[in-house]
Amino acid sequence: MMPIATITPIDAKRAISAGATLVDIRDPDEHARERIPGAVNIPLARVGDVSTAAGPIIFHCKSGMRTGTAAQALADAAHGRPCYILEGGMDAWKKAGAATQIDHKQPITVMRQVQLVTGSLVLLGTVLSLTVAPAFMALPAFIGAGLMFAGATGWCGMATLLSTLPRNRRAPMA
């Protein structure tokens, strides 16, 4: 099958004005925090739901990395309709001077929360192992093992735990 073509932010704006559907494949928490106006949020895991979109489809993520990696799945989900990947994702969209909507009331993404908590625990365990007792090195080792497990399986226990916090259970904004 032919690879999915990319489209610049300027050309994407024109296509959207002409009736193309902009589909944000990021997770709902990412979309709720910042989004391109008018974009429909269909996370990559549910990209098959895109069949309800009308006209050409333009897929986007934050940087273009996820859409590039999933290009074949995105093309398959379009079922032969014209589809494109927004070159450089939302980052390029903003760099081109196009507007996004930011909802500062939404929490930062769960993955950023995981990075903050993980980094803090590794730093804490390292400092405690150097200043209090070497046994505290078990904390960064445990965190490292958890990260390796998350990378190998695609399931992150810390992300699951953080997503249950009341602030992260807010209903995403449309």
PDB file of C-alpha atoms in Angstrom, residues 5 8 28 30 41 68 83 101 106 121 159:
ATOM      1  CA  ALA A   5       1.416  11.711   2.524  1.00  0.00           C
ATOM      2  CA  THR A   8       2.122  21.306   5.878  1.00  0.00           C
ATOM      3  CA  PRO A  28      -7.766  12.450  25.749  1.00  0.00           C
ATOM      4  CA  GLU A  30      -3.379  15.629  26.053  1.00  0.00           C
ATOM      5  CA  ASN A  41     -10.034  13.540  19.321  1.00  0.00           C
ATOM      6  CA  GLY A  68       4.614   8.799  11.448  1.00  0.00           C
ATOM      7  CA  CYS A  83      -5.741  11.097   4.250  1.00  0.00           C
ATOM      8  CA  GLN A 101      -6.770  26.268  22.516  1.00  0.00           C
ATOM      9  CA  GLN A 106      -6.863  20.689  32.923  1.00  0.00           C
ATOM     10  CA  LEU A 121      11.749   9.237  43.353  1.00  0.00           C
ATOM     11  CA  ALA A 159       0.425   6.042  35.018  1.00  0.00           C
TER      12      ALA A 159
END
